[in-house]
Amino acid sequence: MTPEHKKNVRVRFAPSPTGPLNIGGARTAFFCWLFAKQNSGAFILRIEDTDFARSSPEYEENIKEGLIWLGLEWDEFYRQSDRLELYERYLSKLIKENFAYYCFCSPEELESEEEARLSQGLSPKYGGKCRMIPINEAERRSKTERHVIRIKTPEKEASFHDAVRGKVSFDIALMGDFIIAKGAGNPLFNFSNVVDDYEMNITHVVRGEDHISNTPRQLVIQEALGFPPLEYAHLPLILGPDKKKLSKRDLAKSVIDYRNEGYLVQAILNFIALLGWHPEEDREVFSVSDMMEEFSFSRVQKSGGVFNPTKLDWLGRHYIKKLSAEKLAEHLEPFVPKAWTADKDRFLRTADAFKERLKKLSDFKTLAGFVFELGDYEPGLLAWRKSTKESAAINLEEILPIFNSMPESDFKKETIESKMMLIAKMRGNGEVLWPLRVALSGKESSPGPFELAEMLGKEETLRRISLALRILAGSVRSTSSGLASSPQT
Ligand code: GLU
């Protein structure tokens, strides 16, 4: 029970599996991981599931999956429910050494004691009634009576050093003798947390600011067990865009949800890096290796980090833009129907054409869907402003043979543009380009017609123009024909 304490940096991420790995947890894990790597230390994943009622294996899985996706792989893994015997041993050590005791007070008793203290203007802490029960009697009663285990809190100040906040002090006397276990096999979070930090040779505790209020309790437990003090770094709260507490919805959103929406992992890591940490110069784009070089707790702020969805989208776009067309197409594959990728070249061309417009991979399906599946549109949409359907038909008739005569290999934006502009000069830009663009997209707004024609390729371009002509002639009512099922003209 007294392992040698090593100087090597050992940091743990210690989530309770009572919810998914959200952005806040991911940030804690990322900063722990960075600090461990910067110091050639160990990054440990410890699942704190001693709150049996609220913990679930599904959340544990979600946490692991999220960490793996983020690339924050752990060097060691522990689960507290596998270690209950260890906590029990430490609990009985504390009781034997008279640092802790059994308490048999009923909730009703505690409540009326609290009321009485409050009415006398005293702090509502536990008065210590069961401290007086002789140990043998308490041991005997504990076999049959409902009880909890309380620790004796010394009447003094306690303090710890925090890498973000400096020295933090508390008057622990105000806490009174608090509960550390609900029974020998049922340690509370603060107790198992302290035991494990010691047993696992943890050197630095990195966690959210919401745990500052737990720290004085943990210091009392540490001292009673004779454990050496630890270094701390409490990370600031994450605030919503309105600078208020992050909404329940954002808190419930897991890292896996972001993955499933198609945010690139680099964008998410960059985004969470900036939640409360800021670099020396004004810069927003950080790769993991940049962070490895630049991250330090001295640049973590005390005030809340603001969760700004616009920044996330900006970063999302930034990282997608940097991908090659091939890489992007690879990333997009799981986000689109299989049929879309059947024509590899067209898929690549389209991915490349939409690259600048994607914040996340799932945007592609919405934005580029019409390239792969032409939707329904009204014949009237083909007519430019005050022009007529007849005129649209005449112009499309004109275009058809020109496209037809172009070699497939030359079916490129620039060539298409130069040919189309010749007709447009004679007949008016809108008169030619509008019906062409609508014929190719089926939409009121879309990328330009030259770009679209190149994306679709010669064959599909011809098919869509012919289809538009049939719609204008009234021989076809609907365009609802995807690529695969489309009739050829
Ligand atoms: N289990 C705690 C939580 O999920 C973290 C405790 C710690 O990091 O010390 O919030």
PDB file of N, CA and C in Angstrom, residues 231-299:
ATOM      1  N   GLU A 231       0.048  18.422  -7.151  1.00  0.00           N
ATOM      2  CA  GLU A 231      -0.076  19.679  -7.909  1.00  0.00           C
ATOM      3  C   GLU A 231      -1.439  19.662  -8.602  1.00  0.00           C
ATOM      4  N   TYR A 232      -2.061  20.821  -8.713  1.00  0.00           N
ATOM      5  CA  TYR A 232      -3.383  20.874  -9.341  1.00  0.00           C
ATOM      6  C   TYR A 232      -3.405  21.866 -10.506  1.00  0.00           C
ATOM      7  N   ALA A 233      -4.301  21.628 -11.419  1.00  0.00           N
ATOM      8  CA  ALA A 233      -4.611  22.628 -12.452  1.00  0.00           C
ATOM      9  C   ALA A 233      -6.108  22.506 -12.709  1.00  0.00           C
ATOM     10  N   HIS A 234      -6.863  23.505 -12.253  1.00  0.00           N
ATOM     11  CA  HIS A 234      -8.316  23.490 -12.473  1.00  0.00           C
ATOM     12  C   HIS A 234      -8.639  24.354 -13.681  1.00  0.00           C
ATOM     13  N   LEU A 235      -9.270  23.729 -14.662  1.00  0.00           N
ATOM     14  CA  LEU A 235      -9.549  24.408 -15.932  1.00  0.00           C
ATOM     15  C   LEU A 235     -10.847  25.203 -15.826  1.00  0.00           C
ATOM     16  N   PRO A 236     -10.901  26.373 -16.470  1.00  0.00           N
ATOM     17  CA  PRO A 236     -12.083  27.222 -16.314  1.00  0.00           C
ATOM     18  C   PRO A 236     -13.343  26.578 -16.881  1.00  0.00           C
ATOM     19  N   LEU A 237     -14.453  27.046 -16.386  1.00  0.00           N
ATOM     20  CA  LEU A 237     -15.742  26.582 -16.894  1.00  0.00           C
ATOM     21  C   LEU A 237     -15.854  26.882 -18.381  1.00  0.00           C
ATOM     22  N   ILE A 238     -16.701  26.128 -19.047  1.00  0.00           N
ATOM     23  CA  ILE A 238     -16.992  26.460 -20.444  1.00  0.00           C
ATOM     24  C   ILE A 238     -18.359  27.146 -20.460  1.00  0.00           C
ATOM     25  N   LEU A 239     -18.370  28.359 -21.008  1.00  0.00           N
ATOM     26  CA  LEU A 239     -19.614  29.133 -21.031  1.00  0.00           C
ATOM     27  C   LEU A 239     -20.238  29.082 -22.416  1.00  0.00           C
ATOM     28  N   GLY A 240     -21.549  29.259 -22.450  1.00  0.00           N
ATOM     29  CA  GLY A 240     -22.254  29.316 -23.736  1.00  0.00           C
ATOM     30  C   GLY A 240     -21.918  30.620 -24.447  1.00  0.00           C
ATOM     31  N   PRO A 241     -22.354  30.763 -25.700  1.00  0.00           N
ATOM     32  CA  PRO A 241     -22.069  31.984 -26.461  1.00  0.00           C
ATOM     33  C   PRO A 241     -22.592  33.240 -25.756  1.00  0.00           C
ATOM     34  N   ASP A 242     -23.626  33.085 -24.912  1.00  0.00           N
ATOM     35  CA  ASP A 242     -24.173  34.230 -24.189  1.00  0.00           C
ATOM     36  C   ASP A 242     -23.396  34.494 -22.894  1.00  0.00           C
ATOM     37  N   LYS A 243     -22.266  33.818 -22.741  1.00  0.00           N
ATOM     38  CA  LYS A 243     -21.407  33.930 -21.549  1.00  0.00           C
ATOM     39  C   LYS A 243     -22.087  33.416 -20.284  1.00  0.00           C
ATOM     40  N   LYS A 244     -23.185  32.727 -20.446  1.00  0.00           N
ATOM     41  CA  LYS A 244     -23.815  32.082 -19.286  1.00  0.00           C
ATOM     42  C   LYS A 244     -23.400  30.607 -19.312  1.00  0.00           C
ATOM     43  N   LYS A 245     -23.857  29.871 -18.304  1.00  0.00           N
ATOM     44  CA  LYS A 245     -23.503  28.449 -18.257  1.00  0.00           C
ATOM     45  C   LYS A 245     -23.873  27.755 -19.571  1.00  0.00           C
ATOM     46  N   LEU A 246     -23.071  26.818 -19.976  1.00  0.00           N
ATOM     47  CA  LEU A 246     -23.343  26.111 -21.225  1.00  0.00           C
ATOM     48  C   LEU A 246     -24.694  25.387 -21.101  1.00  0.00           C
ATOM     49  N   SER A 247     -25.466  25.421 -22.171  1.00  0.00           N
ATOM     50  CA  SER A 247     -26.815  24.857 -22.086  1.00  0.00           C
ATOM     51  C   SER A 247     -26.761  23.340 -21.915  1.00  0.00           C
ATOM     52  N   LYS A 248     -27.855  22.802 -21.380  1.00  0.00           N
ATOM     53  CA  LYS A 248     -27.960  21.346 -21.171  1.00  0.00           C
ATOM     54  C   LYS A 248     -27.730  20.616 -22.489  1.00  0.00           C
ATOM     55  N   ARG A 249     -28.261  21.201 -23.558  1.00  0.00           N
ATOM     56  CA  ARG A 249     -28.163  20.546 -24.861  1.00  0.00           C
ATOM     57  C   ARG A 249     -26.704  20.421 -25.290  1.00  0.00           C
ATOM     58  N   ASP A 250     -25.941  21.527 -25.132  1.00  0.00           N
ATOM     59  CA  ASP A 250     -24.531  21.470 -25.522  1.00  0.00           C
ATOM     60  C   ASP A 250     -23.748  20.539 -24.607  1.00  0.00           C
ATOM     61  N   LEU A 251     -24.152  20.512 -23.319  1.00  0.00           N
ATOM     62  CA  LEU A 251     -23.448  19.637 -22.379  1.00  0.00           C
ATOM     63  C   LEU A 251     -23.686  18.175 -22.716  1.00  0.00           C
ATOM     64  N   ALA A 252     -24.915  17.916 -23.210  1.00  0.00           N
ATOM     65  CA  ALA A 252     -25.269  16.524 -23.490  1.00  0.00           C
ATOM     66  C   ALA A 252     -24.677  16.061 -24.815  1.00  0.00           C
ATOM     67  N   LYS A 253     -24.243  16.999 -25.633  1.00  0.00           N
ATOM     68  CA  LYS A 253     -23.737  16.619 -26.955  1.00  0.00           C
ATOM     69  C   LYS A 253     -22.355  15.985 -26.805  1.00  0.00           C
ATOM     70  N   SER A 254     -22.217  14.805 -27.334  1.00  0.00           N
ATOM     71  CA  SER A 254     -20.962  14.100 -27.120  1.00  0.00           C
ATOM     72  C   SER A 254     -20.013  14.346 -28.289  1.00  0.00           C
ATOM     73  N   VAL A 255     -18.757  14.071 -28.009  1.00  0.00           N
ATOM     74  CA  VAL A 255     -17.734  14.170 -29.037  1.00  0.00           C
ATOM     75  C   VAL A 255     -18.093  13.269 -30.226  1.00  0.00           C
ATOM     76  N   ILE A 256     -18.702  12.130 -29.906  1.00  0.00           N
ATOM     77  CA  ILE A 256     -19.123  11.202 -30.965  1.00  0.00           C
ATOM     78  C   ILE A 256     -20.203  11.839 -31.845  1.00  0.00           C
ATOM     79  N   ASP A 257     -21.060  12.672 -31.239  1.00  0.00           N
ATOM     80  CA  ASP A 257     -22.066  13.385 -32.052  1.00  0.00           C
ATOM     81  C   ASP A 257     -21.362  14.298 -33.064  1.00  0.00           C
ATOM     82  N   TYR A 258     -20.331  14.983 -32.609  1.00  0.00           N
ATOM     83  CA  TYR A 258     -19.596  15.862 -33.533  1.00  0.00           C
ATOM     84  C   TYR A 258     -18.947  15.037 -34.645  1.00  0.00           C
ATOM     85  N   ARG A 259     -18.403  13.881 -34.260  1.00  0.00           N
ATOM     86  CA  ARG A 259     -17.808  13.004 -35.273  1.00  0.00           C
ATOM     87  C   ARG A 259     -18.880  12.587 -36.282  1.00  0.00           C
ATOM     88  N   ASN A 260     -20.058  12.204 -35.766  1.00  0.00           N
ATOM     89  CA  ASN A 260     -21.107  11.733 -36.667  1.00  0.00           C
ATOM     90  C   ASN A 260     -21.661  12.830 -37.569  1.00  0.00           C
ATOM     91  N   GLU A 261     -21.536  14.071 -37.116  1.00  0.00           N
ATOM     92  CA  GLU A 261     -21.956  15.179 -37.984  1.00  0.00           C
ATOM     93  C   GLU A 261     -20.886  15.471 -39.028  1.00  0.00           C
ATOM     94  N   GLY A 262     -19.727  14.899 -38.839  1.00  0.00           N
ATOM     95  CA  GLY A 262     -18.678  15.062 -39.844  1.00  0.00           C
ATOM     96  C   GLY A 262     -17.736  16.218 -39.593  1.00  0.00           C
ATOM     97  N   TYR A 263     -17.565  16.611 -38.342  1.00  0.00           N
ATOM     98  CA  TYR A 263     -16.482  17.567 -38.069  1.00  0.00           C
ATOM     99  C   TYR A 263     -15.176  16.796 -38.122  1.00  0.00           C
ATOM    100  N   LEU A 264     -14.154  17.382 -38.689  1.00  0.00           N
ATOM    101  CA  LEU A 264     -12.861  16.708 -38.706  1.00  0.00           C
ATOM    102  C   LEU A 264     -12.269  16.781 -37.309  1.00  0.00           C
ATOM    103  N   VAL A 265     -11.554  15.739 -36.958  1.00  0.00           N
ATOM    104  CA  VAL A 265     -11.006  15.669 -35.610  1.00  0.00           C
ATOM    105  C   VAL A 265     -10.044  16.836 -35.331  1.00  0.00           C
ATOM    106  N   GLN A 266      -9.318  17.262 -36.357  1.00  0.00           N
ATOM    107  CA  GLN A 266      -8.388  18.393 -36.166  1.00  0.00           C
ATOM    108  C   GLN A 266      -9.145  19.650 -35.758  1.00  0.00           C
ATOM    109  N   ALA A 267     -10.337  19.828 -36.365  1.00  0.00           N
ATOM    110  CA  ALA A 267     -11.131  21.025 -36.046  1.00  0.00           C
ATOM    111  C   ALA A 267     -11.604  20.977 -34.596  1.00  0.00           C
ATOM    112  N   ILE A 268     -12.034  19.804 -34.166  1.00  0.00           N
ATOM    113  CA  ILE A 268     -12.531  19.675 -32.785  1.00  0.00           C
ATOM    114  C   ILE A 268     -11.389  19.910 -31.795  1.00  0.00           C
ATOM    115  N   LEU A 269     -10.235  19.313 -32.052  1.00  0.00           N
ATOM    116  CA  LEU A 269      -9.114  19.501 -31.119  1.00  0.00           C
ATOM    117  C   LEU A 269      -8.687  20.965 -31.076  1.00  0.00           C
ATOM    118  N   ASN A 270      -8.644  21.587 -32.251  1.00  0.00           N
ATOM    119  CA  ASN A 270      -8.271  23.000 -32.306  1.00  0.00           C
ATOM    120  C   ASN A 270      -9.301  23.842 -31.532  1.00  0.00           C
ATOM    121  N   PHE A 271     -10.555  23.495 -31.719  1.00  0.00           N
ATOM    122  CA  PHE A 271     -11.631  24.244 -31.055  1.00  0.00           C
ATOM    123  C   PHE A 271     -11.538  24.102 -29.535  1.00  0.00           C
ATOM    124  N   ILE A 272     -11.345  22.887 -29.045  1.00  0.00           N
ATOM    125  CA  ILE A 272     -11.319  22.721 -27.585  1.00  0.00           C
ATOM    126  C   ILE A 272     -10.032  23.283 -26.989  1.00  0.00           C
ATOM    127  N   ALA A 273      -8.976  23.322 -27.783  1.00  0.00           N
ATOM    128  CA  ALA A 273      -7.729  23.908 -27.284  1.00  0.00           C
ATOM    129  C   ALA A 273      -7.949  25.360 -26.892  1.00  0.00           C
ATOM    130  N   LEU A 274      -8.794  26.037 -27.649  1.00  0.00           N
ATOM    131  CA  LEU A 274      -8.991  27.475 -27.420  1.00  0.00           C
ATOM    132  C   LEU A 274     -10.060  27.777 -26.367  1.00  0.00           C
ATOM    133  N   LEU A 275     -10.614  26.742 -25.763  1.00  0.00           N
ATOM    134  CA  LEU A 275     -11.630  26.955 -24.720  1.00  0.00           C
ATOM    135  C   LEU A 275     -10.944  27.174 -23.376  1.00  0.00           C
ATOM    136  N   GLY A 276     -10.437  28.373 -23.190  1.00  0.00           N
ATOM    137  CA  GLY A 276      -9.808  28.669 -21.898  1.00  0.00           C
ATOM    138  C   GLY A 276      -8.296  28.725 -21.940  1.00  0.00           C
ATOM    139  N   TRP A 277      -7.703  28.326 -23.050  1.00  0.00           N
ATOM    140  CA  TRP A 277      -6.259  28.461 -23.207  1.00  0.00           C
ATOM    141  C   TRP A 277      -6.026  29.471 -24.314  1.00  0.00           C
ATOM    142  N   HIS A 278      -5.043  30.346 -24.154  1.00  0.00           N
ATOM    143  CA  HIS A 278      -4.762  31.215 -25.286  1.00  0.00           C
ATOM    144  C   HIS A 278      -3.267  31.342 -25.506  1.00  0.00           C
ATOM    145  N   PRO A 279      -2.891  31.379 -26.778  1.00  0.00           N
ATOM    146  CA  PRO A 279      -1.472  31.414 -27.110  1.00  0.00           C
ATOM    147  C   PRO A 279      -0.885  32.806 -26.912  1.00  0.00           C
ATOM    148  N   GLU A 280       0.431  32.904 -27.039  1.00  0.00           N
ATOM    149  CA  GLU A 280       1.062  34.208 -26.849  1.00  0.00           C
ATOM    150  C   GLU A 280       0.618  35.207 -27.907  1.00  0.00           C
ATOM    151  N   GLU A 281       0.726  34.797 -29.163  1.00  0.00           N
ATOM    152  CA  GLU A 281       0.282  35.755 -30.183  1.00  0.00           C
ATOM    153  C   GLU A 281      -1.167  35.459 -30.543  1.00  0.00           C
ATOM    154  N   ASP A 282      -1.785  36.398 -31.255  1.00  0.00           N
ATOM    155  CA  ASP A 282      -3.184  36.252 -31.606  1.00  0.00           C
ATOM    156  C   ASP A 282      -3.324  35.297 -32.768  1.00  0.00           C
ATOM    157  N   ARG A 283      -3.542  34.076 -32.475  1.00  0.00           N
ATOM    158  CA  ARG A 283      -3.625  33.094 -33.540  1.00  0.00           C
ATOM    159  C   ARG A 283      -4.723  32.115 -33.183  1.00  0.00           C
ATOM    160  N   GLU A 284      -5.355  31.553 -34.202  1.00  0.00           N
ATOM    161  CA  GLU A 284      -6.486  30.681 -33.906  1.00  0.00           C
ATOM    162  C   GLU A 284      -6.268  29.244 -34.361  1.00  0.00           C
ATOM    163  N   VAL A 285      -5.333  29.081 -35.318  1.00  0.00           N
ATOM    164  CA  VAL A 285      -5.193  27.750 -35.893  1.00  0.00           C
ATOM    165  C   VAL A 285      -4.026  27.013 -35.245  1.00  0.00           C
ATOM    166  N   PHE A 286      -4.349  25.896 -34.610  1.00  0.00           N
ATOM    167  CA  PHE A 286      -3.329  25.111 -33.921  1.00  0.00           C
ATOM    168  C   PHE A 286      -3.479  23.636 -34.226  1.00  0.00           C
ATOM    169  N   SER A 287      -2.408  23.054 -34.739  1.00  0.00           N
ATOM    170  CA  SER A 287      -2.427  21.605 -34.917  1.00  0.00           C
ATOM    171  C   SER A 287      -2.034  20.980 -33.582  1.00  0.00           C
ATOM    172  N   VAL A 288      -2.165  19.663 -33.508  1.00  0.00           N
ATOM    173  CA  VAL A 288      -1.781  18.990 -32.264  1.00  0.00           C
ATOM    174  C   VAL A 288      -0.291  19.211 -31.984  1.00  0.00           C
ATOM    175  N   SER A 289       0.536  19.182 -33.042  1.00  0.00           N
ATOM    176  CA  SER A 289       1.967  19.369 -32.744  1.00  0.00           C
ATOM    177  C   SER A 289       2.275  20.815 -32.342  1.00  0.00           C
ATOM    178  N   ASP A 290       1.503  21.784 -32.877  1.00  0.00           N
ATOM    179  CA  ASP A 290       1.671  23.170 -32.386  1.00  0.00           C
ATOM    180  C   ASP A 290       1.342  23.221 -30.898  1.00  0.00           C
ATOM    181  N   MET A 291       0.243  22.555 -30.555  1.00  0.00           N
ATOM    182  CA  MET A 291      -0.201  22.579 -29.150  1.00  0.00           C
ATOM    183  C   MET A 291       0.848  21.925 -28.250  1.00  0.00           C
ATOM    184  N   MET A 292       1.428  20.872 -28.771  1.00  0.00           N
ATOM    185  CA  MET A 292       2.452  20.154 -28.001  1.00  0.00           C
ATOM    186  C   MET A 292       3.587  21.116 -27.660  1.00  0.00           C
ATOM    187  N   GLU A 293       3.885  21.999 -28.595  1.00  0.00           N
ATOM    188  CA  GLU A 293       4.972  22.942 -28.352  1.00  0.00           C
ATOM    189  C   GLU A 293       4.545  24.104 -27.470  1.00  0.00           C
ATOM    190  N   GLU A 294       3.340  24.586 -27.704  1.00  0.00           N
ATOM    191  CA  GLU A 294       2.975  25.863 -27.089  1.00  0.00           C
ATOM    192  C   GLU A 294       2.149  25.764 -25.820  1.00  0.00           C
ATOM    193  N   PHE A 295       1.531  24.610 -25.589  1.00  0.00           N
ATOM    194  CA  PHE A 295       0.614  24.548 -24.464  1.00  0.00           C
ATOM    195  C   PHE A 295       1.336  24.684 -23.119  1.00  0.00           C
ATOM    196  N   SER A 296       0.768  25.508 -22.257  1.00  0.00           N
ATOM    197  CA  SER A 296       1.220  25.487 -20.858  1.00  0.00           C
ATOM    198  C   SER A 296       0.082  25.975 -19.977  1.00  0.00           C
ATOM    199  N   PHE A 297       0.064  25.489 -18.726  1.00  0.00           N
ATOM    200  CA  PHE A 297      -1.016  25.891 -17.825  1.00  0.00           C
ATOM    201  C   PHE A 297      -0.946  27.381 -17.498  1.00  0.00           C
ATOM    202  N   SER A 298       0.244  27.968 -17.660  1.00  0.00           N
ATOM    203  CA  SER A 298       0.346  29.398 -17.325  1.00  0.00           C
ATOM    204  C   SER A 298      -0.468  30.247 -18.309  1.00  0.00           C
ATOM    205  N   ARG A 299      -0.813  29.687 -19.457  1.00  0.00           N
ATOM    206  CA  ARG A 299      -1.641  30.449 -20.393  1.00  0.00           C
ATOM    207  C   ARG A 299      -3.103  29.973 -20.390  1.00  0.00           C
TER     208      ARG A 299
END
